[in-house]
XYZ file of C-alpha atoms in Angstrom:
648
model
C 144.287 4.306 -66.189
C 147.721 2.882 -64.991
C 147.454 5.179 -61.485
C 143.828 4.201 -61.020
C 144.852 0.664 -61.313
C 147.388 1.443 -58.626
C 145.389 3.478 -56.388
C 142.924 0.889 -55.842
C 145.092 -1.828 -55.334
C 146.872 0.739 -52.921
C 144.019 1.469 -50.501
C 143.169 -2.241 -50.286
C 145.931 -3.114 -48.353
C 145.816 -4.506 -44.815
C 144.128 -2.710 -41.642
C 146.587 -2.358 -38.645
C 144.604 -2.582 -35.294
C 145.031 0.756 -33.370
C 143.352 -0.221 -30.320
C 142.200 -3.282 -28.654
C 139.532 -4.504 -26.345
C 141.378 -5.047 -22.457
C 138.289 -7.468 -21.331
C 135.762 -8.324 -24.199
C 132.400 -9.421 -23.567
C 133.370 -13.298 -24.008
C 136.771 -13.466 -22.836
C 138.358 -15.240 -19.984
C 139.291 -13.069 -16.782
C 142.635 -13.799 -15.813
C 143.015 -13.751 -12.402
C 146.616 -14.693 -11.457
C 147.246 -11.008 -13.313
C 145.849 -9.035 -10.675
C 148.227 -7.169 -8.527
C 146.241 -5.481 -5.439
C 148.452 -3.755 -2.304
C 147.743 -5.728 0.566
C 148.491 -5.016 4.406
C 149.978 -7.927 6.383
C 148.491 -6.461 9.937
C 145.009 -7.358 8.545
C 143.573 -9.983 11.191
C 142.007 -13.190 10.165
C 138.887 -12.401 12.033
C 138.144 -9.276 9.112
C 139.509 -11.532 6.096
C 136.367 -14.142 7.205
C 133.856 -11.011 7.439
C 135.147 -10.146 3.958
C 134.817 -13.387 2.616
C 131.265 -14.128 3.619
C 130.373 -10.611 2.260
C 131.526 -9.152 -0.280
C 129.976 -11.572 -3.423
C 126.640 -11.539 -2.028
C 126.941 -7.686 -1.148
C 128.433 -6.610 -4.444
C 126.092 -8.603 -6.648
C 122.891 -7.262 -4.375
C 124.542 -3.130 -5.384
C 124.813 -3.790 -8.889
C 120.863 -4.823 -9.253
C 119.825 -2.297 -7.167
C 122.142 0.966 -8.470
C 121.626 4.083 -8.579
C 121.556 4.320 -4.694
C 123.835 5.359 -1.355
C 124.866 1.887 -1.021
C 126.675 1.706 -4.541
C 129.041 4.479 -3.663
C 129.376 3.087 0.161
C 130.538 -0.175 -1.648
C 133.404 1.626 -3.339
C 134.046 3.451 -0.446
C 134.758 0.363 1.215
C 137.045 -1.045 -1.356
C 139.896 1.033 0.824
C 139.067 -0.189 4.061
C 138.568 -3.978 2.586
C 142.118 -3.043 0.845
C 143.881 -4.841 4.020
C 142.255 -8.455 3.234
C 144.163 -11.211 2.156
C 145.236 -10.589 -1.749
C 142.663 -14.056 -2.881
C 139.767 -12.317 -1.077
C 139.995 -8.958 -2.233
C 140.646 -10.707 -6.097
C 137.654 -12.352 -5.928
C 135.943 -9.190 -4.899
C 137.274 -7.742 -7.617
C 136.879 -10.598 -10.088
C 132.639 -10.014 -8.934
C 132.738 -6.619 -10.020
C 134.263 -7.111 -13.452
C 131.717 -10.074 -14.194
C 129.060 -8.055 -12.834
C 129.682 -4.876 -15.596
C 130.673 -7.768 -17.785
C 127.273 -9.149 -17.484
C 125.623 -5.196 -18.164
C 127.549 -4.589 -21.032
C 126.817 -8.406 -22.888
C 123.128 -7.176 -21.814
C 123.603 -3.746 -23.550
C 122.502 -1.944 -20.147
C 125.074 0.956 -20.698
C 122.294 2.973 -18.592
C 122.735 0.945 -15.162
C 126.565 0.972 -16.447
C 127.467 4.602 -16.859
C 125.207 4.644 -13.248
C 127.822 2.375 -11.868
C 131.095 3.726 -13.134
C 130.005 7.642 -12.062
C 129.261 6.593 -8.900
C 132.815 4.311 -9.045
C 134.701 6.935 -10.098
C 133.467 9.661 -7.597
C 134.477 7.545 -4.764
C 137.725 5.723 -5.639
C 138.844 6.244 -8.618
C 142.247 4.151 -8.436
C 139.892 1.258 -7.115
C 138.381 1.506 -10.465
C 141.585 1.653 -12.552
C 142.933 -0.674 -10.707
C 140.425 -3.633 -11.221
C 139.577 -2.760 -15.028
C 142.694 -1.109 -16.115
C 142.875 1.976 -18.322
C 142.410 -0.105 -21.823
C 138.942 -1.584 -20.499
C 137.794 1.864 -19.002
C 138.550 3.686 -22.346
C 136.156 0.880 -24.629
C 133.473 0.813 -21.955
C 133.708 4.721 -22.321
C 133.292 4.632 -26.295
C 130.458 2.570 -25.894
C 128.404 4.480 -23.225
C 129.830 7.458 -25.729
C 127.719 6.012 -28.701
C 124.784 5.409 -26.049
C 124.952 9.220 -25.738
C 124.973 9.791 -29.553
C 121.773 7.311 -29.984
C 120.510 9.423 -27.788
C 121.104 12.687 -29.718
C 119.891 11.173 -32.687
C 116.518 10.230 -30.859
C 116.069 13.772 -29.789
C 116.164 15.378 -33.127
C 114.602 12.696 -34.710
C 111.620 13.710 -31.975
C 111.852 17.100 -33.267
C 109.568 16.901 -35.826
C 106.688 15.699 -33.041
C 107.251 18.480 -30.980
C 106.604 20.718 -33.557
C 103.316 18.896 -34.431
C 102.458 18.840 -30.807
C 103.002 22.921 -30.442
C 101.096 23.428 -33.244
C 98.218 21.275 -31.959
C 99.091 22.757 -28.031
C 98.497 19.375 -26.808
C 102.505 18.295 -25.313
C 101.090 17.252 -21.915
C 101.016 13.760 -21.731
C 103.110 13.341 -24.553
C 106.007 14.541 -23.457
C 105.799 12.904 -20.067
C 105.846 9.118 -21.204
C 109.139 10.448 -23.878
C 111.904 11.898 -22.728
C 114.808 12.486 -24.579
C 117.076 14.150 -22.165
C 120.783 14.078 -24.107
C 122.822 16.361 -21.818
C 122.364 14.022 -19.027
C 123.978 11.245 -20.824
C 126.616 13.724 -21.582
C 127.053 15.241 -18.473
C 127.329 11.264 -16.810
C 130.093 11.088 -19.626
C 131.765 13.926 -18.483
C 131.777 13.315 -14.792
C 133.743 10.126 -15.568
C 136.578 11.716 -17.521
C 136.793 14.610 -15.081
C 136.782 12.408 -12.055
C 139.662 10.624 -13.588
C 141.533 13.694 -14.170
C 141.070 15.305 -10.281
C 139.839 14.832 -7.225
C 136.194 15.415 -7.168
C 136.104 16.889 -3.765
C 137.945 19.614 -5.866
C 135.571 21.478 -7.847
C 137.830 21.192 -10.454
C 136.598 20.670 -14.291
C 138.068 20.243 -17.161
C 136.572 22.938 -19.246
C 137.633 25.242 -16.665
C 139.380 28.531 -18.148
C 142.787 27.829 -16.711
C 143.233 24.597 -18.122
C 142.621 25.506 -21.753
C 145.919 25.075 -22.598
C 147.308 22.398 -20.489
C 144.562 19.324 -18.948
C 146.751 18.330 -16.065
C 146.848 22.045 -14.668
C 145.908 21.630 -11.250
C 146.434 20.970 -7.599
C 143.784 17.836 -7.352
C 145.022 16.478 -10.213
C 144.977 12.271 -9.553
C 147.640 11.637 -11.728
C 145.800 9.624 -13.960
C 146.630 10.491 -17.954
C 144.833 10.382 -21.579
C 145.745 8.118 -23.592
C 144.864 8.322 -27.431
C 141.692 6.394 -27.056
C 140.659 8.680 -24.441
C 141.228 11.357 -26.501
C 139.226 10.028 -29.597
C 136.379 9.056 -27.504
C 136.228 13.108 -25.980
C 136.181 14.116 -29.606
C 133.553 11.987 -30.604
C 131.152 13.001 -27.422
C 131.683 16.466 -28.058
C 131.461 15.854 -31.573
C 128.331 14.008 -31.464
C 126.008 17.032 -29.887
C 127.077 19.356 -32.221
C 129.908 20.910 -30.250
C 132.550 21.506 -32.141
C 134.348 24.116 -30.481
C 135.118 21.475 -27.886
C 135.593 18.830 -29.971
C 138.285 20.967 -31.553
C 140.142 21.869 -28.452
C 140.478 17.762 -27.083
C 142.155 17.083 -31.018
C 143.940 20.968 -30.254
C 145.140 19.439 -26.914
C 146.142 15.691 -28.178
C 147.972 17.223 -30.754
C 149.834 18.985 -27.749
C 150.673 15.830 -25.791
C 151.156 13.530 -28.935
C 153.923 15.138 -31.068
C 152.806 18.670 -31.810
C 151.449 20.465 -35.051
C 153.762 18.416 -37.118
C 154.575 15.271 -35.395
C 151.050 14.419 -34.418
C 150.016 12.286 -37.296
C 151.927 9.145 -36.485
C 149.811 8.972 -33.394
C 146.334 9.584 -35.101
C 143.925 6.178 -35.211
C 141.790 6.439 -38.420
C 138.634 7.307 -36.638
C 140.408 10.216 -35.152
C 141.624 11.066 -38.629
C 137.798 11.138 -39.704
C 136.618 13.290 -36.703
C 139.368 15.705 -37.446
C 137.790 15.860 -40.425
C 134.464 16.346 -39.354
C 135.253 18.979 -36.758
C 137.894 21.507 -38.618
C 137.146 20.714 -42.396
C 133.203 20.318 -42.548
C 133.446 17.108 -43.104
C 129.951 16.196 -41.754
C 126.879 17.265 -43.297
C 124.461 17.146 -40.208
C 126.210 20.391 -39.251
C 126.290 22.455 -42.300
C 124.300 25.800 -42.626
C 121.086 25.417 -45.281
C 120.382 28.499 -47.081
C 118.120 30.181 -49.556
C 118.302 30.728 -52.963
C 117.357 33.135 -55.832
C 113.790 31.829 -55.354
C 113.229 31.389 -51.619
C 114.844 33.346 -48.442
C 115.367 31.422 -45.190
C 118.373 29.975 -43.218
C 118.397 26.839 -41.180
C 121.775 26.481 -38.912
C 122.171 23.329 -36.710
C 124.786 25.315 -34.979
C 123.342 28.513 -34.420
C 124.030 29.822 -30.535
C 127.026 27.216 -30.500
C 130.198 29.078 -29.907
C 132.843 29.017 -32.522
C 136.254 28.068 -32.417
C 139.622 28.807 -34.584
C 140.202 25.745 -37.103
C 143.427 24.126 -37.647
C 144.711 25.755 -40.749
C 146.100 22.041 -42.107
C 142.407 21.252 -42.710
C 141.365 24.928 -43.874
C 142.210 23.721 -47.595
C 142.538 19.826 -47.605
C 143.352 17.737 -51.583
C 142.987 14.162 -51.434
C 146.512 13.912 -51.943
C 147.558 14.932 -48.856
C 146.926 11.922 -47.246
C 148.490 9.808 -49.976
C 152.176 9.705 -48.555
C 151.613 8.696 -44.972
C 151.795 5.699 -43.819
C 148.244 5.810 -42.348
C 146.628 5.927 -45.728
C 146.107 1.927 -46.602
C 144.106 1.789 -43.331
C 141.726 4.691 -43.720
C 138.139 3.638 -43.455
C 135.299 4.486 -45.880
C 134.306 6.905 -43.010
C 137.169 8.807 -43.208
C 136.690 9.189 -47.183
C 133.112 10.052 -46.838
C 134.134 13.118 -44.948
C 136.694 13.827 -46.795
C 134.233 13.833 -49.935
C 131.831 16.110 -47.591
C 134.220 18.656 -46.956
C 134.573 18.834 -50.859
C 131.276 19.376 -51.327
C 130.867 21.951 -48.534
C 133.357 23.780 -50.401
C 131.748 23.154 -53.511
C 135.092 21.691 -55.347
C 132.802 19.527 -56.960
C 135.647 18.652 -59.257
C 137.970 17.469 -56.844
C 134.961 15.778 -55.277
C 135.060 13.852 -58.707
C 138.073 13.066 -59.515
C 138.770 11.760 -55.843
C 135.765 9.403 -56.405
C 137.506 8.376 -59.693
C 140.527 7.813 -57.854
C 139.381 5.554 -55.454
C 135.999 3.547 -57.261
C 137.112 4.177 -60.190
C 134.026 5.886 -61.370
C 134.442 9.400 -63.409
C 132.096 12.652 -63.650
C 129.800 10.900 -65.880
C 129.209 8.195 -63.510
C 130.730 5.275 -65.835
C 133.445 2.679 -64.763
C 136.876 3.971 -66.076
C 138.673 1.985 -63.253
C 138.918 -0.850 -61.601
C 136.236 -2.297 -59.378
C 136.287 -2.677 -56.474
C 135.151 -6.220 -54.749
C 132.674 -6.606 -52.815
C 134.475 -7.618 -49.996
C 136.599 -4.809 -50.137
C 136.635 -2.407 -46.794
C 135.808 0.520 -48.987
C 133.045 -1.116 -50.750
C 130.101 1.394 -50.658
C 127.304 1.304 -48.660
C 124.375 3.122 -48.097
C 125.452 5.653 -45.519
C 128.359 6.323 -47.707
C 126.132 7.488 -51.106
C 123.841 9.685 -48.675
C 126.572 11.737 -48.146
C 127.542 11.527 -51.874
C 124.105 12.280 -52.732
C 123.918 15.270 -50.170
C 127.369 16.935 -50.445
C 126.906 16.920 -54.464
C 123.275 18.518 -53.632
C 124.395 20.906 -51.206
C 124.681 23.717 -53.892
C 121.595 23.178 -55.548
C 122.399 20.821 -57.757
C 119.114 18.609 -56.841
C 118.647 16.719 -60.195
C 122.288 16.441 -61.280
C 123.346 14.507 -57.861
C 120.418 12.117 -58.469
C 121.662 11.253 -61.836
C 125.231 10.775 -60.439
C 124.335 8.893 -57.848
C 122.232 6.558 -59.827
C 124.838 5.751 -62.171
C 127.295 5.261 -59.025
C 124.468 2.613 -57.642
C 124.427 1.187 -61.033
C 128.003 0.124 -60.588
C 128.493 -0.920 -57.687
C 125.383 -2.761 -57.358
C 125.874 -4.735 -54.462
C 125.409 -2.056 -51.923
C 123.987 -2.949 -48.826
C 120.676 -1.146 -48.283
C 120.789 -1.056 -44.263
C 118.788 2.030 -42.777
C 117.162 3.574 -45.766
C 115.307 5.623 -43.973
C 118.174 8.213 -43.236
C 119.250 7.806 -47.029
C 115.526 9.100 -47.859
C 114.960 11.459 -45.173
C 118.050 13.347 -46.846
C 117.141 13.360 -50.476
C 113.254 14.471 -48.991
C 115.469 17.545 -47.506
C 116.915 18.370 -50.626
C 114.199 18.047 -52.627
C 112.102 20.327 -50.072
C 115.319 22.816 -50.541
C 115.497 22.721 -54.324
C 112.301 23.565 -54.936
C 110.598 25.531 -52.094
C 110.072 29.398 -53.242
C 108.693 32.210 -51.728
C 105.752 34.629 -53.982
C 108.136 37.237 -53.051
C 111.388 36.421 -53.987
C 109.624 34.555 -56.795
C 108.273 37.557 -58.150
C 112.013 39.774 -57.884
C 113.520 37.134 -59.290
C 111.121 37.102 -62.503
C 111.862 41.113 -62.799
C 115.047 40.651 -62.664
C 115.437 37.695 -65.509
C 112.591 39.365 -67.626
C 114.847 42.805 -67.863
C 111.592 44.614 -66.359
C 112.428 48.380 -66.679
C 109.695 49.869 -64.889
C 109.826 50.807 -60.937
C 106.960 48.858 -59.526
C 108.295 46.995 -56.246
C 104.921 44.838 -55.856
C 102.838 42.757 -57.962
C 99.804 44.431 -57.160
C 101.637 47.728 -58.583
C 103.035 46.105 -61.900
C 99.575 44.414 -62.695
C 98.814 47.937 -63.886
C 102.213 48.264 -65.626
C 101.705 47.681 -69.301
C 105.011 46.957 -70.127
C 104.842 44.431 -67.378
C 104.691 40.736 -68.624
C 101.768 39.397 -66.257
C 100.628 36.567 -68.183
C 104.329 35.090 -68.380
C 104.891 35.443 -64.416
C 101.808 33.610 -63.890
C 103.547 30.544 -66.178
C 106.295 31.252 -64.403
C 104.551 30.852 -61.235
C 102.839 28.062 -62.253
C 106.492 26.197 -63.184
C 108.028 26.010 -60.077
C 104.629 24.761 -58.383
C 104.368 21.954 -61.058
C 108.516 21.652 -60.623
C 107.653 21.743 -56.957
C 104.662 18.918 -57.131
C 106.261 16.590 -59.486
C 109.636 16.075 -57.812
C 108.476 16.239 -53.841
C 105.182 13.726 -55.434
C 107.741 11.149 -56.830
C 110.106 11.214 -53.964
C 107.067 10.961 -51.432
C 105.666 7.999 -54.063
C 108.432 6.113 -53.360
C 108.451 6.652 -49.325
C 105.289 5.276 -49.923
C 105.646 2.059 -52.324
C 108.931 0.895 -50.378
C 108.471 -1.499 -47.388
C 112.247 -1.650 -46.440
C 111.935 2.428 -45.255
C 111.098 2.351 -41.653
C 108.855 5.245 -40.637
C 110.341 8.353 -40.604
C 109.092 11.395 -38.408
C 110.935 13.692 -40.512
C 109.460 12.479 -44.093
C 105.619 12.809 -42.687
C 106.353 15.964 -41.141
C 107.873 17.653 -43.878
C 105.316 16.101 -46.610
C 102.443 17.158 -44.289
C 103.777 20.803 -44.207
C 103.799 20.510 -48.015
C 100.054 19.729 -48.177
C 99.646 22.537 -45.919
C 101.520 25.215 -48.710
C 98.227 24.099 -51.630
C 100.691 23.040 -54.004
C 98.253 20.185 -54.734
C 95.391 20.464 -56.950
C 93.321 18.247 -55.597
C 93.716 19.480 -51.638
C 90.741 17.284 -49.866
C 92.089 14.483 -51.355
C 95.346 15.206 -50.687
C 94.649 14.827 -46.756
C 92.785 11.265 -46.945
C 95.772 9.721 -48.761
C 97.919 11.323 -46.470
C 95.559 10.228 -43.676
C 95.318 6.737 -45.121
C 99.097 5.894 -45.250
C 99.335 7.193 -41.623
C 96.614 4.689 -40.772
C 98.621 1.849 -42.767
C 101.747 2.453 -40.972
C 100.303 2.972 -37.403
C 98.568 -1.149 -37.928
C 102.289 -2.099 -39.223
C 103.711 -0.331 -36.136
C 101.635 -1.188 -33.111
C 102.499 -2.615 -30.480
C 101.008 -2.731 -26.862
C 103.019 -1.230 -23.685
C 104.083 -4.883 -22.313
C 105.326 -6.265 -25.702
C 108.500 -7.598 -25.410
C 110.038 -5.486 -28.118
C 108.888 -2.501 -26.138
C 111.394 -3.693 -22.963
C 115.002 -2.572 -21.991
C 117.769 -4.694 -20.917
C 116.840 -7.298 -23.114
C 120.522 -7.391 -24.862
C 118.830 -5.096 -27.961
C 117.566 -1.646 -28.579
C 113.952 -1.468 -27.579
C 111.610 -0.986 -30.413
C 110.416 2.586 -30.974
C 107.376 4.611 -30.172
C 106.670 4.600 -34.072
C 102.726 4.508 -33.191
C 102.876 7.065 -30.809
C 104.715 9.628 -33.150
C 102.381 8.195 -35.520
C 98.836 9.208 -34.062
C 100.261 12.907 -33.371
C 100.710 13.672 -36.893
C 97.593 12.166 -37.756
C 96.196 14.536 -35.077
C 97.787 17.619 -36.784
C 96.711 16.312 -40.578
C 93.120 16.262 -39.697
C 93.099 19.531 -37.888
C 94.402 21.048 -41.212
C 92.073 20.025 -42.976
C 88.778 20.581 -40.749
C 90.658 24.061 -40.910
C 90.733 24.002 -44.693
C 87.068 23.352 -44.433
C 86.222 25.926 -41.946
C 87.822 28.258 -44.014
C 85.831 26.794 -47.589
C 82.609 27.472 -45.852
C 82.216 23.969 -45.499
C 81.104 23.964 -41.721
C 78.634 21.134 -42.413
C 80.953 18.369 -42.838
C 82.961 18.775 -39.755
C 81.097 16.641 -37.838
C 80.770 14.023 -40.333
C 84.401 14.275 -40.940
C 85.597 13.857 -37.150
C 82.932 11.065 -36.602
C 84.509 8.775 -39.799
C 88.080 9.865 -39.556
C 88.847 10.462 -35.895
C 91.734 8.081 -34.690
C 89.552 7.056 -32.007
C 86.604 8.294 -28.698
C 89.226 9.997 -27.297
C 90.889 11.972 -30.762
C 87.043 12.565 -31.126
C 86.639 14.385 -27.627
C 89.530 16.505 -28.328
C 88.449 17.497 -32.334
C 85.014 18.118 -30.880
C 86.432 20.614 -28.255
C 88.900 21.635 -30.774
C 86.058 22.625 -33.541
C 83.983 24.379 -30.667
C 86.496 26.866 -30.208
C 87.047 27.602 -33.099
C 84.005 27.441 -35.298
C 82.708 31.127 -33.641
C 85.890 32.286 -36.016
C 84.590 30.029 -38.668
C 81.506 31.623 -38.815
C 82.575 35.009 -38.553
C 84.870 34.209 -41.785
C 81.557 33.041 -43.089
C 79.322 35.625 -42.704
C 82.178 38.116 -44.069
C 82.567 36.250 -47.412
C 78.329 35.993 -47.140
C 78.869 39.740 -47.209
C 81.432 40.031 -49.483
C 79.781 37.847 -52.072
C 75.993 39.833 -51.762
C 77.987 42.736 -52.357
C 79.549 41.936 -55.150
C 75.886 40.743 -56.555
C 74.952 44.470 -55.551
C 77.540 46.159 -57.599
C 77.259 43.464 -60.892
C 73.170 44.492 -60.537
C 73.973 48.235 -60.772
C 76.652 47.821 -63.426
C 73.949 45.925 -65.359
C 70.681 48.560 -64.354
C 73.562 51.236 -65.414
C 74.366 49.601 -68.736
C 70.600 48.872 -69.623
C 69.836 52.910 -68.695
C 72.299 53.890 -71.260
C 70.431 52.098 -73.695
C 67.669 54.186 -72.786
């Protein structure tokens, strides 16, 4: 109890700042700091031209970037280099207002635009008015603009999919564009043109300078400092490629004290990516697989190349961070990876007893510890328990990490419920995993656990085996579809009954494809509520083209397409179940169904042109069962003219 006691008043100790902001959004520009090269022969005639200028001419580039005349500004920062040392500051004073202005504004677009182009042309210019600190924060920025925009694109995934399945992606996909590489790529440019001469060709991923990033003949001269590094790892890190995010933390442990002396150098966020990137510490990129019930294998990182981990992280105990001096200043990230990696290696245990450790709370999920305020930095939130909840899941153990984490809420009850959405959209995943089977491996698994001795492979085959147990696979069966309906039907009741969970492409997707597997009894139904809440959240979401939420630059993140995404899977859930009808011989209430359920004229046009093609296959499926059914009339006649003959 003692070392609990300790451990918590331990970790609460005081944050030392790693890094600071060189220009912040609301700070003073000092200009009497400013130390440009000037040239004396510079004539008075060109320091006038300058002055009348160069304001007017910068400000006029910025609003109208990308173009030609952004990079021939830059390019004219050398030959304006000559002008009196108060002209050329108060050029240079424009500039930095100027991105000032972009970043307060949160237009990182226009601003990566500007600092590629900036960079391409004259990149000691550019160091030289913002100085490496205030290039390295406007870099982590733009950096987290390129995650948002990885998150958007998988987030989309789930419409694409709809769309394929419904082949409409035309105009879809034209008005939403998630194109995540090119924010990258921007990135990239930026940090390489820093490192050489762009006229070189040179790149920083090149072969030859694997082993040392300063390996060339067009190298400017310019270095990395840690911040520079962190912010690599975290772009790389961010798009799921680890293999390079590993070789920027491979080569800052190279420049910054070695294998062993690299830790005093490490920020805390660079402590959590290491995490993340050699120890599994980050959930989004571990591999789901199957179980004794179902077969199928879901890897984020498939086709990504692999790379050696750092063997300090191979096996990592909460205790090795414990005696340096960077421990009472990691974050909660850096514990919630540390707590993933545990549960990736399913130390469960560990897992436990570091949670213990640290809030106090044991394996049960009671308070045997101290507290921790709520004020405290590693007060728990709700990104924090997801990745509880998900890395105590991870092995199947669905039901158990739900109790656990319940108890944990019911402790520390003051946690901040900020994006729910991802919190749900993870326990939907694992509830999908824990109980999704296959017939097949559903049926070898019930041989198997019923000691079946006989040598039937298929069902069909041991339905004729006496000493096969039929009636108990069929309860069997019927389990882990009642398992299957009650767990995925509470989780999707409270989607449902819970305002504060923003719409979630991934939730309606997945309980969609759900309906689709006839797990429900009552199917028909089934699809109207589904249709209904679809219809509920598209009124809460709408909003026209021109609505001011809708428009960028405005200083916050433009509201998203929720309606759009919306009306697609509406588009899908209908088409099932017209199909489902079709295939029910229920061909008369098509048209009734598209006239009263149709999103609007236009969704009608397409289900009308969508139900023409197909209803020649409906039909066909009709007149077979029509067949099948008069023939099985046939045979029950002659079974019954045969039985009534042997009477005879």
């Amino acid at each position: 109890m003692q070392s609990v006691l300790r451990a918590n008043k331990h970790v609460a100790g005081r944050m030392r700042t790693y890094s600071s902001i060189a220009i912040t959004a609301n700070e003073e520009i000092a200009y009497s700091n400013d130390t440009i090269k000037t040239n004396t022969t510079t004539t008075s005639t060109s320091t006038a031209k300058v002055d009348q200028k160069q304001p007017s001419q910068i400000k006029h580039l910025l609003q109208s970037i990308p173009s030609s005349r952004l990079a021939q500004s830059y390019k004219t920062t050398a030959l304006y280099i000559t002008a009196s040392q108060a002209v050329v500051v108060e050029k240079n004073d424009q500039i930095r207002r100027e991105l000032i202005k972009l970043r307060e504004q949160r237009d990182y677009i226009s601003l990566v635009k500007i600092m590629e182009i900036w960079s391409a042309s004259n990149i000691d210019n550019m160091v030289e008015v913002l100085g490496r600190e205030t290039i390295t924060d406007y870099m982590s920025e733009m950096i987290e603009l390129g995650y948002l925009s990885v998150v958007k694109h998988y987030d989309l995934r789930p419409i694409l999919k709809s769309l394929a399945i419904q082949n409409n992606t035309g105009s879809y996909l034209k008005n939403h564009k998630f194109t995540p590489m090119e924010m990258i790529t921007k990135l990239r440019k930026i940090y390489n043109n820093l490192l050489y001469d762009p006229k070189s060709g040179d790149f920083m991923y090149d072969f030859e300078r694997r082993k040392d990033i300063y390996n060339s003949k067009a190298a400017t001269g310019h270095k990395l400092n840690v911040g520079d590094f962190e912010n690599l790892m975290q772009m790389e890190l961010g798009h799921y490629k680890l293999d390079l995010a590993s070789r920027w933390f491979k080569l800052f442990r190279q420049y910054f004290g070695g294998d062993k002396g690299f830790g005093k150098y490490m920020t805390p966020k660079m402590w959590t990516m290491a995490l993340q990137t050699e120890a599994y510490g980050q959930n989004s990129h571990w591999e789901s697989k199957g179980s004794n019930l179902a077969t199928y294998r879901i890897n984020p990182l498939a086709g990504r190349v692999k790379s050696r981990r750092f063997r300090r992280f191979e096996n990592v105990k909460f205790t090795d961070f414990q005696q340096d001096s960077i421990w009472p200043d990691l974050t909660l990230h850096f514990h919630s990876a540390l707590i993933q990696h545990f549960g990736y290696k399913g130390d469960l245990d560990q897992m436990k007893r570091y949670i213990e450790f640290i809030w106090g709370v044991d394996a049960s999920g009671k308070l045997v510890g101290k507290k921790l305020d709520v004020n405290d930095r590693l007060y728990p939130d709700l990104n924090f328990l997801k990745n509880l909840f998900y890395a105590l899941a991870y092995h199947g153990e669905f039901f158990a990490a739900i109790k656990y984490v319940n108890d944990f809420k019911a402790v520390y009850e003051s946690i901040k419920e900020r994006n729910r959405k991802t919190f749900w959209e993870k326990v939907f995943k694992s509830a999908h995993h824990s109980t999704t089977y296959s017939m097949d491996a559903a049926f070898q698994y019930f041989l198997k656990e019923s000691k079946y001795s006989g040598k039937c492979s298929t069902l069909a085959d041991a339905q004729n085996d006496p000493n096969f147990d039929y009636e108990g696979y069929l309860q069997f069966i019927d389990k882990l579809k009642k398992e299957r309906r009650d767990v995925i039907g509470h989780v999707w009741a409270i989607v449902l009954n819970d305002d504060e969970i923003v719409f979630s492409n991934y939730i309606y997707k997945r309980y969609l494809a759900y309906l689709k597997g006839g797990y429900e009894d009552e199917v028909e139904q089934s699809y109207y509520d589904y249709m209904t809440s679809l219809l509920k959240q598209y009124q809460r979401h709408h909003t026209g083209p021109n609505s001011f939420t809708r428009r960028a630059g405005q200083g916050f993140e433009p509201a998203p397409n929720y309606d759009d995404n919306i009306r697609v899977l509406y588009g899908e859930a209908i088409r099932s179940l017209i199909s489902y009808k079709g295939k029910n011989m229920l061909l008369g209430q098509l048209e009734p169904l598209i006239e009263e359920w149709a999103f609007d004229e236009e969704m009608k046009e397409e289900l009308a042109e969508w139900v023409g093609k197909r209803m020649p296959y409906f039909k066909k499926d009709l007149e077979t069962k029509r067949l099948q059914y008069m023939l099985k009339l046939r045979e029950e006649d002659n079974e019954k003219s045969e039985q009534f003959l042997s009477l005879l």
